[in-house]
Tab-separated table of C-alpha atoms in Angstrom:
chain	number	residue	atom	x	y	z
A	149	MET	CA	130.479	97.779	87.019
A	150	PRO	CA	132.583	97.538	83.840
A	151	ASP	CA	136.181	96.525	84.194
A	152	GLU	CA	138.631	99.389	84.604
A	153	LEU	CA	140.350	100.498	81.401
A	154	ILE	CA	143.787	98.969	80.874
A	155	CYS	CA	145.748	101.498	78.831
A	156	LEU	CA	148.400	100.604	76.298
A	157	SER	CA	151.132	102.549	78.084
A	158	THR	CA	150.828	105.255	80.742
A	159	PRO	CA	153.408	107.378	82.583
A	160	ASN	CA	154.739	106.094	85.887
A	161	PHE	CA	155.373	108.875	88.442
A	162	ARG	CA	156.618	107.315	91.660
A	163	GLY	CA	159.905	109.094	92.241
A	164	ASN	CA	161.040	112.687	92.597
A	165	GLU	CA	158.876	114.090	89.798
A	166	LYS	CA	156.728	116.365	91.976
A	167	LYS	CA	159.678	117.462	94.115
A	168	TYR	CA	161.757	118.551	91.109
A	169	VAL	CA	158.867	120.192	89.245
A	170	ASP	CA	157.895	122.074	92.410
A	171	GLU	CA	161.484	123.278	92.732
A	172	ALA	CA	161.435	124.576	89.157
A	173	VAL	CA	158.166	126.407	89.811
A	174	GLU	CA	159.284	127.809	93.164
A	175	THR	CA	162.514	129.160	91.683
A	176	GLU	CA	160.531	130.533	88.708
A	177	TRP	CA	162.820	128.844	86.138
A	178	VAL	CA	160.111	127.237	84.025
A	179	SER	CA	160.986	128.063	80.413
A	180	THR	CA	163.949	127.190	78.167
A	181	ALA	CA	166.636	128.058	80.707
A	182	GLY	CA	167.340	126.595	84.129
A	183	SER	CA	169.526	124.136	85.945
A	184	PHE	CA	167.325	121.091	85.381
A	185	ILE	CA	167.977	121.241	81.626
A	186	SER	CA	171.748	121.007	81.988
A	187	ARG	CA	171.450	118.432	84.776
A	188	PHE	CA	169.169	116.241	82.665
A	189	GLU	CA	171.542	116.497	79.688
A	190	GLU	CA	174.587	115.690	81.816
A	191	ARG	CA	172.928	112.702	83.533
A	192	MET	CA	171.709	111.298	80.228
A	193	ALA	CA	175.129	111.708	78.613
A	194	ALA	CA	176.687	109.908	81.567
A	195	ARG	CA	174.063	107.153	81.439
A	196	LEU	CA	174.742	106.527	77.743
A	197	SER	CA	178.512	107.138	78.006
A	198	VAL	CA	178.495	109.848	75.351
A	199	LYS	CA	180.288	113.168	75.424
A	200	GLN	CA	177.383	115.498	74.756
A	201	ALA	CA	173.585	115.720	74.853
A	202	CYS	CA	171.083	118.384	73.809
A	203	ALA	CA	167.543	118.353	75.224
A	204	CYS	CA	164.851	119.504	72.813
A	205	GLN	CA	161.078	119.701	72.422
A	206	SER	CA	160.503	116.275	70.845
A	207	GLY	CA	162.164	113.335	69.177
A	208	THR	CA	160.979	114.791	65.875
A	209	ALA	CA	162.771	118.050	66.642
A	210	GLY	CA	165.911	116.073	67.446
A	211	LEU	CA	165.771	114.236	64.127
A	212	HIS	CA	165.266	117.518	62.292
A	213	LEU	CA	168.221	119.143	64.058
A	214	CYS	CA	170.424	116.197	63.071
A	215	LEU	CA	169.364	116.282	59.421
A	216	ARG	CA	169.980	120.029	59.299
A	217	HIS	CA	173.395	119.772	60.960
A	218	PHE	CA	174.604	116.951	58.726
A	219	GLY	CA	173.792	118.936	55.611
A	220	VAL	CA	170.705	117.160	54.305
A	221	SER	CA	169.096	119.623	51.913
A	222	ALA	CA	166.578	120.004	49.108
A	223	GLY	CA	166.538	117.059	46.700
A	224	ASP	CA	168.871	114.856	48.732
A	225	LEU	CA	167.852	111.238	49.317
A	226	VAL	CA	167.524	109.824	52.833
A	227	LEU	CA	167.176	106.079	53.472
A	228	VAL	CA	164.347	105.284	55.902
A	229	PRO	CA	162.286	102.259	56.963
A	230	THR	CA	158.662	102.159	55.907
A	231	LEU	CA	157.766	100.506	59.208
A	232	THR	CA	158.141	103.368	61.675
A	233	PHE	CA	156.129	106.208	63.145
A	234	ILE	CA	155.624	108.937	60.538
A	235	ALA	CA	157.743	111.442	62.519
A	236	THR	CA	160.912	109.813	61.185
A	237	VAL	CA	159.886	110.631	57.628
A	238	ASN	CA	158.338	114.004	58.419
A	239	ALA	CA	161.713	115.207	59.686
A	240	VAL	CA	163.206	114.369	56.267
A	241	MET	CA	160.477	116.413	54.596
A	242	TYR	CA	161.277	119.446	56.776
A	243	GLN	CA	164.602	119.663	54.928
A	244	ALA	CA	162.871	119.332	51.523
A	245	ALA	CA	164.756	116.067	51.063
A	246	GLU	CA	163.189	112.870	49.715
A	247	PRO	CA	162.753	109.555	51.525
A	248	VAL	CA	163.669	106.222	49.987
A	249	PHE	CA	161.662	103.529	51.760
A	250	PHE	CA	163.013	100.124	52.774
A	251	ASP	CA	161.455	96.924	54.066
A	252	CYS	CA	162.049	95.540	57.560
A	253	ASP	CA	163.962	92.506	58.757
A	254	SER	CA	162.577	89.617	60.807
A	255	HIS	CA	162.259	91.772	63.944
A	256	MET	CA	160.774	94.866	62.271
A	257	CYS	CA	163.922	96.997	61.976
A	258	ILE	CA	165.260	98.270	58.633
A	259	ASP	CA	166.362	95.513	56.232
A	260	VAL	CA	170.110	96.070	55.943
A	261	ASP	CA	170.409	93.447	53.174
A	262	GLN	CA	168.036	95.540	51.077
A	263	VAL	CA	169.874	98.768	51.908
A	264	GLU	CA	173.175	97.181	50.883
A	265	ALA	CA	171.722	95.863	47.621
A	266	TYR	CA	170.354	99.312	46.750
A	267	LEU	CA	173.661	101.048	47.445
A	268	GLU	CA	175.703	98.457	45.544
A	269	ARG	CA	173.462	98.122	42.494
A	270	GLU	CA	171.840	101.505	42.111
A	271	CYS	CA	174.355	103.989	43.490
A	272	ARG	CA	177.999	104.925	43.066
A	273	PRO	CA	180.461	106.739	45.339
A	274	GLU	CA	181.683	109.883	43.610
A	275	GLY	CA	184.009	112.535	45.015
A	276	GLY	CA	183.226	112.019	48.676
A	277	ARG	CA	179.491	111.516	48.191
A	278	THR	CA	177.153	108.824	46.858
A	279	VAL	CA	174.949	109.376	43.820
A	280	GLU	CA	171.845	107.438	42.858
A	281	ILE	CA	172.660	106.500	39.255
A	282	ALA	CA	169.145	106.785	37.796
A	283	SER	CA	168.305	110.210	39.262
A	284	GLY	CA	171.736	111.752	39.769
A	285	ARG	CA	170.687	112.765	43.298
A	286	THR	CA	172.923	112.614	46.340
A	287	VAL	CA	172.181	109.871	48.866
A	288	LYS	CA	172.995	111.861	51.967
A	289	ALA	CA	171.864	110.006	55.083
A	290	ALA	CA	170.172	106.998	56.649
A	291	VAL	CA	167.801	106.998	59.630
A	292	PRO	CA	167.568	103.488	61.128
A	293	VAL	CA	164.904	103.033	63.823
A	294	HIS	CA	165.114	100.635	66.774
A	295	VAL	CA	161.469	99.626	66.416
A	296	PHE	CA	159.599	98.887	69.679
A	297	GLY	CA	162.971	98.670	71.433
A	298	ASP	CA	164.520	95.990	69.232
A	299	HIS	CA	167.891	96.751	67.674
A	300	CYS	CA	169.000	97.488	64.131
A	301	ASP	CA	172.152	95.897	62.741
A	302	MET	CA	174.299	98.967	63.357
A	303	ASP	CA	177.588	97.167	62.618
A	304	ARG	CA	176.646	96.644	58.987
A	305	LEU	CA	174.901	99.992	58.622
A	306	MET	CA	177.924	101.898	59.876
A	307	ASP	CA	180.190	99.915	57.527
A	308	LEU	CA	177.910	100.896	54.635
A	309	ALA	CA	177.850	104.491	55.831
A	310	GLU	CA	181.622	104.693	55.755
A	311	ARG	CA	181.819	103.119	52.320
A	312	TYR	CA	179.092	105.333	50.848
A	313	HIS	CA	179.696	108.591	52.753
A	314	LEU	CA	176.372	108.606	54.577
A	315	ALA	CA	175.434	110.386	57.792
A	316	VAL	CA	173.674	107.926	60.107
A	317	ILE	CA	171.102	109.405	62.467
A	318	GLU	CA	170.124	106.667	64.884
A	319	ASP	CA	166.445	106.901	65.800
A	320	ALA	CA	166.549	105.507	69.327
A	321	THR	CA	163.280	107.179	70.300
A	322	GLU	CA	161.841	103.815	71.381
A	323	SER	CA	164.928	102.107	72.751
A	324	LEU	CA	166.265	104.091	75.742
A	325	GLY	CA	167.797	101.600	78.169
A	326	GLY	CA	168.659	99.112	75.448
A	327	VAL	CA	172.234	97.900	75.018
A	328	PHE	CA	173.795	96.303	71.951
A	329	ALA	CA	174.385	92.602	72.576
A	330	ARG	CA	177.018	91.737	69.965
A	331	GLY	CA	179.491	93.081	67.459
A	332	ARG	CA	181.750	96.065	67.834
A	333	TYR	CA	179.082	98.041	69.718
A	334	ALA	CA	178.449	95.295	72.282
A	335	GLY	CA	177.848	96.824	75.694
A	336	ARG	CA	177.089	100.255	74.292
A	337	ALA	CA	173.712	101.949	74.569
A	338	THR	CA	171.430	102.183	71.574
A	339	GLY	CA	171.605	105.662	70.115
A	340	THR	CA	175.393	105.802	70.437
A	341	ALA	CA	176.527	103.891	67.325
A	342	GLY	CA	175.469	106.392	64.665
A	343	HIS	CA	176.939	109.813	64.010
A	344	ALA	CA	174.194	111.055	66.330
A	345	GLY	CA	171.309	109.441	68.164
A	346	VAL	CA	167.863	110.762	69.030
A	347	LEU	CA	165.715	109.927	72.066
A	348	SER	CA	162.033	110.635	72.749
A	349	PHE	CA	160.290	111.324	76.045
A	350	ASN	CA	156.701	111.330	74.823
A	351	GLY	CA	154.043	110.295	77.334
A	352	ASN	CA	154.091	106.640	76.258
A	353	LYS	CA	157.875	106.215	76.254
A	354	ILE	CA	159.836	104.350	78.917
A	355	ILE	CA	160.609	107.684	80.590
A	356	THR	CA	158.656	110.841	79.859
A	357	THR	CA	158.890	114.607	80.069
A	358	GLY	CA	155.319	114.912	78.797
A	359	GLY	CA	156.732	115.780	75.394
A	360	GLY	CA	160.423	116.088	74.689
A	361	GLY	CA	163.500	114.569	73.124
A	362	MET	CA	167.275	114.612	73.135
A	363	VAL	CA	170.170	114.396	70.697
A	364	VAL	CA	173.256	112.501	71.889
A	365	SER	CA	176.670	112.047	70.310
A	366	ASP	CA	180.409	111.847	70.908
A	367	ASP	CA	180.744	114.623	68.323
A	368	VAL	CA	180.747	117.554	70.740
A	369	SER	CA	180.807	120.253	68.069
A	370	ALA	CA	177.830	118.667	66.279
A	371	VAL	CA	175.679	118.630	69.413
A	372	GLU	CA	176.741	122.166	70.347
A	373	HIS	CA	175.673	123.339	66.899
A	374	MET	CA	172.319	121.597	67.282
A	375	ARG	CA	171.846	123.204	70.707
A	376	TYR	CA	172.580	126.571	69.094
A	377	LEU	CA	170.044	125.899	66.330
A	378	SER	CA	167.445	124.787	68.908
A	379	GLN	CA	167.633	128.219	70.573
A	380	GLN	CA	166.841	130.249	67.448
A	381	ALA	CA	170.566	130.327	66.538
A	382	LYS	CA	171.173	133.154	68.992
A	383	ASP	CA	174.739	134.479	68.893
A	384	ASP	CA	174.246	137.386	71.289
A	385	PRO	CA	171.436	136.988	73.852
A	386	VAL	CA	171.482	140.663	74.795
A	387	TYR	CA	171.485	142.297	71.369
A	388	PHE	CA	169.663	139.462	69.584
A	389	VAL	CA	172.306	138.785	66.963
A	390	HIS	CA	171.736	135.733	64.737
A	391	GLU	CA	174.244	134.416	62.202
A	392	GLU	CA	172.020	131.492	61.133
A	393	TRP	CA	168.300	130.838	61.142
A	394	GLY	CA	167.199	128.421	63.841
A	395	TYR	CA	164.237	126.902	65.646
A	396	ASN	CA	162.315	127.144	68.898
A	397	TYR	CA	163.217	123.555	69.796
A	398	ARG	CA	164.731	123.852	73.285
A	399	MET	CA	163.293	121.766	76.131
A	400	THR	CA	161.807	123.675	79.070
A	401	ASN	CA	163.144	123.508	82.602
A	402	LEU	CA	159.799	122.090	83.773
A	403	GLN	CA	160.070	119.227	81.297
A	404	ALA	CA	163.692	118.587	82.259
A	405	ALA	CA	162.774	118.483	85.954
A	406	LEU	CA	160.294	115.720	85.159
A	407	GLY	CA	162.851	113.962	82.950
A	408	LEU	CA	165.591	114.012	85.563
A	409	ALA	CA	163.302	112.330	88.089
A	410	GLN	CA	162.202	109.776	85.479
A	411	LEU	CA	165.804	108.975	84.554
A	412	GLU	CA	166.468	108.123	88.200
A	413	GLU	CA	163.747	105.457	87.899
A	414	LEU	CA	164.880	103.990	84.562
A	415	ASP	CA	166.455	100.804	85.925
A	416	GLY	CA	163.252	99.947	87.769
A	417	PHE	CA	161.203	100.652	84.652
A	418	LEU	CA	163.429	98.324	82.619
A	419	GLU	CA	163.031	95.574	85.198
A	420	SER	CA	159.247	95.980	85.095
A	421	LYS	CA	159.152	95.898	81.282
A	422	ARG	CA	161.201	92.717	81.096
A	423	ARG	CA	159.331	90.995	83.949
A	424	ASN	CA	155.911	91.688	82.431
A	425	TYR	CA	157.091	90.571	79.001
A	426	ALA	CA	158.251	87.251	80.491
A	427	ARG	CA	154.881	86.834	82.220
A	428	TYR	CA	153.027	87.439	78.975
A	429	ARG	CA	155.205	84.907	77.169
A	430	GLU	CA	154.531	82.289	79.850
A	431	ARG	CA	150.777	82.830	80.005
A	432	LEU	CA	150.317	82.971	76.226
A	433	ALA	CA	152.543	79.997	75.416
A	434	GLY	CA	149.547	77.809	74.594
A	435	CYS	CA	147.827	80.288	72.287
A	436	ASP	CA	147.147	78.553	68.980
A	437	TYR	CA	146.302	81.529	66.745
A	438	GLY	CA	149.050	83.965	67.734
A	439	GLU	CA	152.164	84.615	69.785
A	440	LEU	CA	154.047	87.361	71.571
A	441	LEU	CA	156.930	88.180	69.270
A	442	PRO	CA	160.447	87.745	70.668
A	443	PHE	CA	162.992	90.554	70.709
A	444	GLY	CA	165.885	89.737	68.398
A	445	SER	CA	168.192	91.595	70.758
A	446	GLY	CA	166.974	89.475	73.675
A	447	GLU	CA	167.312	90.754	77.227
A	448	ASN	CA	169.469	93.628	75.952
A	449	SER	CA	166.324	95.272	74.548
A	450	ASN	CA	164.406	97.725	76.732
A	451	HIS	CA	161.196	95.791	75.822
A	452	TRP	CA	159.371	99.050	75.186
A	453	PHE	CA	156.331	97.735	73.264
A	454	TYR	CA	154.969	94.181	73.193
A	455	SER	CA	153.811	92.844	69.828
A	456	PHE	CA	151.202	90.092	69.769
A	457	ALA	CA	151.171	88.623	66.260
A	458	LEU	CA	148.665	86.420	64.468
A	459	ARG	CA	150.312	83.320	63.092
A	460	GLU	CA	149.156	84.255	59.587
A	461	PRO	CA	148.648	87.719	58.059
A	462	ASP	CA	144.975	88.630	58.304
A	463	GLY	CA	144.131	92.319	58.573
A	464	ALA	CA	140.435	91.663	59.156
A	465	ARG	CA	141.135	89.273	62.036
A	466	ARG	CA	143.676	91.714	63.466
A	467	ASP	CA	140.965	94.374	63.529
A	468	ARG	CA	138.463	91.990	65.121
A	469	LEU	CA	140.978	91.273	67.870
A	470	ILE	CA	141.505	94.979	68.565
A	471	GLN	CA	137.738	95.511	68.707
A	472	TYR	CA	137.307	92.465	70.961
A	473	LEU	CA	139.873	93.822	73.424
A	474	SER	CA	138.387	97.311	73.261
A	475	ALA	CA	134.942	95.919	74.149
A	476	ARG	CA	136.565	94.518	77.317
A	477	ASN	CA	138.184	97.865	78.208
A	478	ILE	CA	141.649	96.783	77.062
A	479	GLN	CA	143.454	99.255	74.858
A	480	ALA	CA	145.337	97.811	71.885
A	481	ARG	CA	146.423	99.089	68.492
A	482	PRO	CA	147.832	97.931	65.169
A	483	ILE	CA	151.329	98.953	64.179
A	484	TRP	CA	151.671	102.092	62.085
A	485	LYS	CA	150.286	102.271	58.581
A	486	LEU	CA	153.319	101.715	56.366
A	487	ASN	CA	154.798	105.054	55.366
A	488	HIS	CA	155.308	104.323	51.695
A	489	THR	CA	151.512	103.860	51.472
A	490	GLN	CA	150.727	107.166	53.218
A	491	THR	CA	149.225	109.843	50.972
A	492	PRO	CA	152.087	112.389	51.316
A	493	PHE	CA	154.740	109.801	50.438
A	494	ARG	CA	153.255	107.628	47.686
A	495	LYS	CA	155.216	109.393	44.965
A	496	TYR	CA	158.589	108.513	46.502
A	497	ARG	CA	160.738	105.471	45.848
A	498	ALA	CA	159.928	102.338	47.829
A	499	MET	CA	161.604	98.945	47.708
A	500	ASP	CA	159.627	95.712	47.959
A	501	CYS	CA	158.143	96.006	51.463
A	502	GLY	CA	156.377	92.649	51.632
A	503	ARG	CA	157.712	91.638	55.033
A	504	ALA	CA	156.604	94.948	56.571
A	505	GLN	CA	153.154	94.436	55.047
A	506	ARG	CA	152.912	90.996	56.632
A	507	PHE	CA	153.806	92.444	60.023
A	508	TYR	CA	151.207	95.173	59.519
A	509	ASP	CA	148.545	92.530	58.850
A	510	ARG	CA	149.579	90.432	61.859
A	511	VAL	CA	150.643	92.631	64.777
A	512	VAL	CA	148.621	94.095	67.630
A	513	ASN	CA	150.396	96.044	70.372
A	514	ILE	CA	149.040	95.130	73.816
A	515	PRO	CA	149.284	96.888	77.218
A	516	CYS	CA	152.896	97.191	78.317
A	517	GLY	CA	153.186	100.083	80.792
A	518	THR	CA	155.689	99.932	83.628
A	519	ASN	CA	152.822	100.233	86.112
A	520	LEU	CA	150.858	97.323	84.619
A	521	THR	CA	149.792	95.058	87.487
A	522	GLU	CA	149.883	91.271	87.416
A	523	GLU	CA	146.090	91.240	87.740
A	524	GLN	CA	145.729	93.512	84.697
A	525	LEU	CA	148.205	91.412	82.741
A	526	ASP	CA	146.238	88.259	83.531
A	527	ARG	CA	143.059	89.976	82.355
A	528	VAL	CA	144.689	90.818	79.021
A	529	CYS	CA	145.892	87.226	78.639
A	530	ARG	CA	142.471	85.789	79.416
A	531	ALA	CA	140.931	88.039	76.770
A	532	LEU	CA	143.539	87.105	74.161
A	533	LEU	CA	143.024	83.399	74.765
A	534	ALA	CA	139.230	83.730	74.807
A	535	PHE	CA	139.278	85.549	71.466
A	536	GLY	CA	140.799	82.485	69.837
A	537	GLU	CA	137.939	80.322	71.030
A	538	GLU	CA	135.170	82.770	70.153
A	539	ASP	CA	136.550	83.944	66.801
A	540	ARG	CA	136.880	80.371	65.636
A	541	GLY	CA	133.221	79.806	66.238
């Protein structure tokens, strides 16, 4: 018998998920209205200590709503990391804006030094906005991403945003449960430092609604406007009056029922993530060809995804490792193909992204689900250590 497949990350349904979903079905509130939606929003806002939250169909939808609300429009420039899932950049494209790609720092989040250098050397504040000198285009927003649950330097980014009149949309789609460890946001949840933050509840996230997302902010009017836009900008629900054009982006009551139950389990999920990460670190400490990367934000990270990195960049060896694990029924994957190299985005401006390229050639994400057993974890570790011996030969 072959070994059972160990998935990269699977949902964990051990709480009130069935009870709440059954209640939604039994009461026949299954679409984009119902009490579970407002309850999920209220509980999440309370969890993150923000004033308002809007549940929507995906993290991508949340990013798009934010860009629309903050006035990003055709031809505007938006500062984004190249090392992120493509959804971050796709949302910029929905507004017919243009991405400007930046490298990552030593823990894979956007390189704030590079962002600062670009703004200081190549842009100028002008009448309440910032203009890129060479193109004359408005630099309208920045979308930092807390990659794999590690934390961006939001102190410096928000200082730059104030100086250069930028809207900051904090992509916290991978970092729910994380808390800033230092600086003026110390003790605050990720997703709450920017002008708005966006969460994701995709099936592989730390909590899931199957597919879904949420916008959070202390700017109540901003979130209310995004909620309005997410419901087709409906001004009169009886006579179907619309003063703006909107989107079908509202979360369903069924999804919210699942999300509410998952949110109740979040603390346990965080404990599991951190415990399994520590076990991996201990068992892989003697590995000579690679290491489990540390989180720069330490225990304050939610430890969403675990990154095993070769000691030297080697894309071919990275691929051999993934294939080796796959042959032993262990799911693994490389990090995302860098966005500035993707076909739709090659024509847009990209800074020197050498550090991101080195991470791309080194990193393999390994199983990290909250229901990963110690036996499964040991099997992954044995395979990782054995690869070093066999690949050398």
